């Protein structure tokens, strides 16, 4: 027999959703500032572990993963334009070091930013957009 949800469980779920929504607003607005999970947690007056738990409960992913998704989406749009070099793209999307950006990009897409930019049919392929996000 299943137990009915209690008011406390409903309230905890609402609180998690609120934390995640506020964190996502910060991420969307300021991902290019070198934002960290700690900075987001501090701004929301919660611990890093509380923020992490809220993201896992609501989105099924960690907050760092969500931040990386936002950055990679913006990076793909910038790389797709072909007008900005990789080092500048790295800085614009919030990476202080090009090597850290390159590593995150390879982990996400399985190729370097330069390889991604040079892929055949680049102009016909839509830039990566994180789930639930309209456009950059």
Tab-separated table of N, CA, C and O in Angstrom, residues 15 18-20 22-23 26 30 36-52 54:
chain	number	residue	atom	x	y	z
A	15	UNK	N	9.795	23.908	-2.436
A	15	UNK	CA	11.027	24.611	-2.092
A	15	UNK	C	12.138	24.233	-3.062
A	15	UNK	O	12.867	25.112	-3.549
A	18	UNK	N	11.565	25.988	-6.341
A	18	UNK	CA	11.879	27.411	-6.233
A	18	UNK	C	13.389	27.634	-6.288
A	18	UNK	O	13.870	28.522	-6.998
A	19	UNK	N	14.140	26.832	-5.549
A	19	UNK	CA	15.602	26.944	-5.559
A	19	UNK	C	16.145	26.726	-6.968
A	19	UNK	O	16.980	27.495	-7.452
A	20	UNK	N	15.657	25.694	-7.637
A	20	UNK	CA	16.136	25.380	-8.989
A	20	UNK	C	15.773	26.499	-9.968
A	20	UNK	O	16.611	26.920	-10.776
A	22	UNK	N	15.269	29.670	-9.354
A	22	UNK	CA	16.106	30.839	-9.073
A	22	UNK	C	17.537	30.607	-9.545
A	22	UNK	O	18.160	31.503	-10.116
A	23	UNK	N	18.051	29.414	-9.322
A	23	UNK	CA	19.407	29.084	-9.775
A	23	UNK	C	19.492	29.141	-11.298
A	23	UNK	O	20.469	29.656	-11.849
A	26	UNK	N	19.792	32.661	-12.506
A	26	UNK	CA	21.161	33.142	-12.321
A	26	UNK	C	22.067	32.568	-13.405
A	26	UNK	O	22.855	33.291	-14.024
A	30	UNK	N	23.955	34.877	-16.118
A	30	UNK	CA	25.335	35.189	-15.787
A	30	UNK	C	26.330	34.060	-16.012
A	30	UNK	O	27.433	34.081	-15.467
A	36	UNK	N	30.274	29.955	-10.495
A	36	UNK	CA	30.540	28.651	-9.884
A	36	UNK	C	29.313	28.194	-9.109
A	36	UNK	O	28.433	28.993	-8.781
A	37	UNK	N	29.267	26.911	-8.812
A	37	UNK	CA	28.169	26.360	-8.025
A	37	UNK	C	28.151	27.023	-6.648
A	37	UNK	O	27.091	27.385	-6.134
A	38	UNK	N	29.309	27.242	-6.067
A	38	UNK	CA	29.379	27.885	-4.758
A	38	UNK	C	28.797	29.293	-4.815
A	38	UNK	O	28.055	29.709	-3.920
A	39	UNK	N	29.114	30.045	-5.864
A	39	UNK	CA	28.597	31.408	-5.996
A	39	UNK	C	27.072	31.407	-6.115
A	39	UNK	O	26.397	32.266	-5.530
A	40	UNK	N	26.542	30.459	-6.856
A	40	UNK	CA	25.083	30.349	-6.992
A	40	UNK	C	24.460	30.022	-5.641
A	40	UNK	O	23.489	30.654	-5.219
A	41	UNK	N	25.017	29.038	-4.957
A	41	UNK	CA	24.506	28.639	-3.642
A	41	UNK	C	24.571	29.810	-2.666
A	41	UNK	O	23.598	30.077	-1.939
A	42	UNK	N	25.682	30.518	-2.645
A	42	UNK	CA	25.829	31.663	-1.746
A	42	UNK	C	24.778	32.729	-2.039
A	42	UNK	O	24.190	33.303	-1.123
A	43	UNK	N	24.540	32.988	-3.306
A	43	UNK	CA	23.553	34.007	-3.689
A	43	UNK	C	22.137	33.611	-3.260
A	43	UNK	O	21.310	34.460	-2.953
A	44	UNK	N	21.869	32.318	-3.248
A	44	UNK	CA	20.547	31.824	-2.862
A	44	UNK	C	20.457	31.505	-1.364
A	44	UNK	O	19.410	31.065	-0.894
A	45	UNK	N	21.562	31.711	-0.644
A	45	UNK	CA	21.611	31.452	0.802
A	45	UNK	C	21.293	29.996	1.135
A	45	UNK	O	20.562	29.706	2.083
A	46	UNK	N	21.854	29.093	0.326
A	46	UNK	CA	21.748	27.659	0.604
A	46	UNK	C	23.142	27.061	0.483
A	46	UNK	O	24.039	27.663	-0.102
A	47	UNK	N	23.313	25.875	1.031
A	47	UNK	CA	24.605	25.198	0.901
A	47	UNK	C	24.736	24.607	-0.503
A	47	UNK	O	23.732	24.408	-1.202
A	48	UNK	N	25.965	24.307	-0.884
A	48	UNK	CA	26.175	23.655	-2.186
A	48	UNK	C	25.458	22.313	-2.237
A	48	UNK	O	24.874	21.962	-3.260
A	49	UNK	N	25.500	21.568	-1.134
A	49	UNK	CA	24.841	20.258	-1.136
A	49	UNK	C	23.322	20.410	-1.229
A	49	UNK	O	22.659	19.613	-1.896
A	50	UNK	N	22.762	21.444	-0.618
A	50	UNK	CA	21.308	21.681	-0.715
A	50	UNK	C	20.928	22.027	-2.155
A	50	UNK	O	19.913	21.552	-2.679
A	51	UNK	N	21.733	22.861	-2.800
A	51	UNK	CA	21.495	23.226	-4.195
A	51	UNK	C	21.602	21.998	-5.089
A	51	UNK	O	20.757	21.770	-5.953
A	52	UNK	N	22.632	21.199	-4.872
A	52	UNK	CA	22.832	19.973	-5.640
A	52	UNK	C	21.632	19.032	-5.476
A	52	UNK	O	21.104	18.505	-6.457
A	54	UNK	N	18.553	19.754	-4.609
A	54	UNK	CA	17.365	20.328	-5.249
A	54	UNK	C	17.404	20.064	-6.758
A	54	UNK	O	16.395	19.670	-7.356
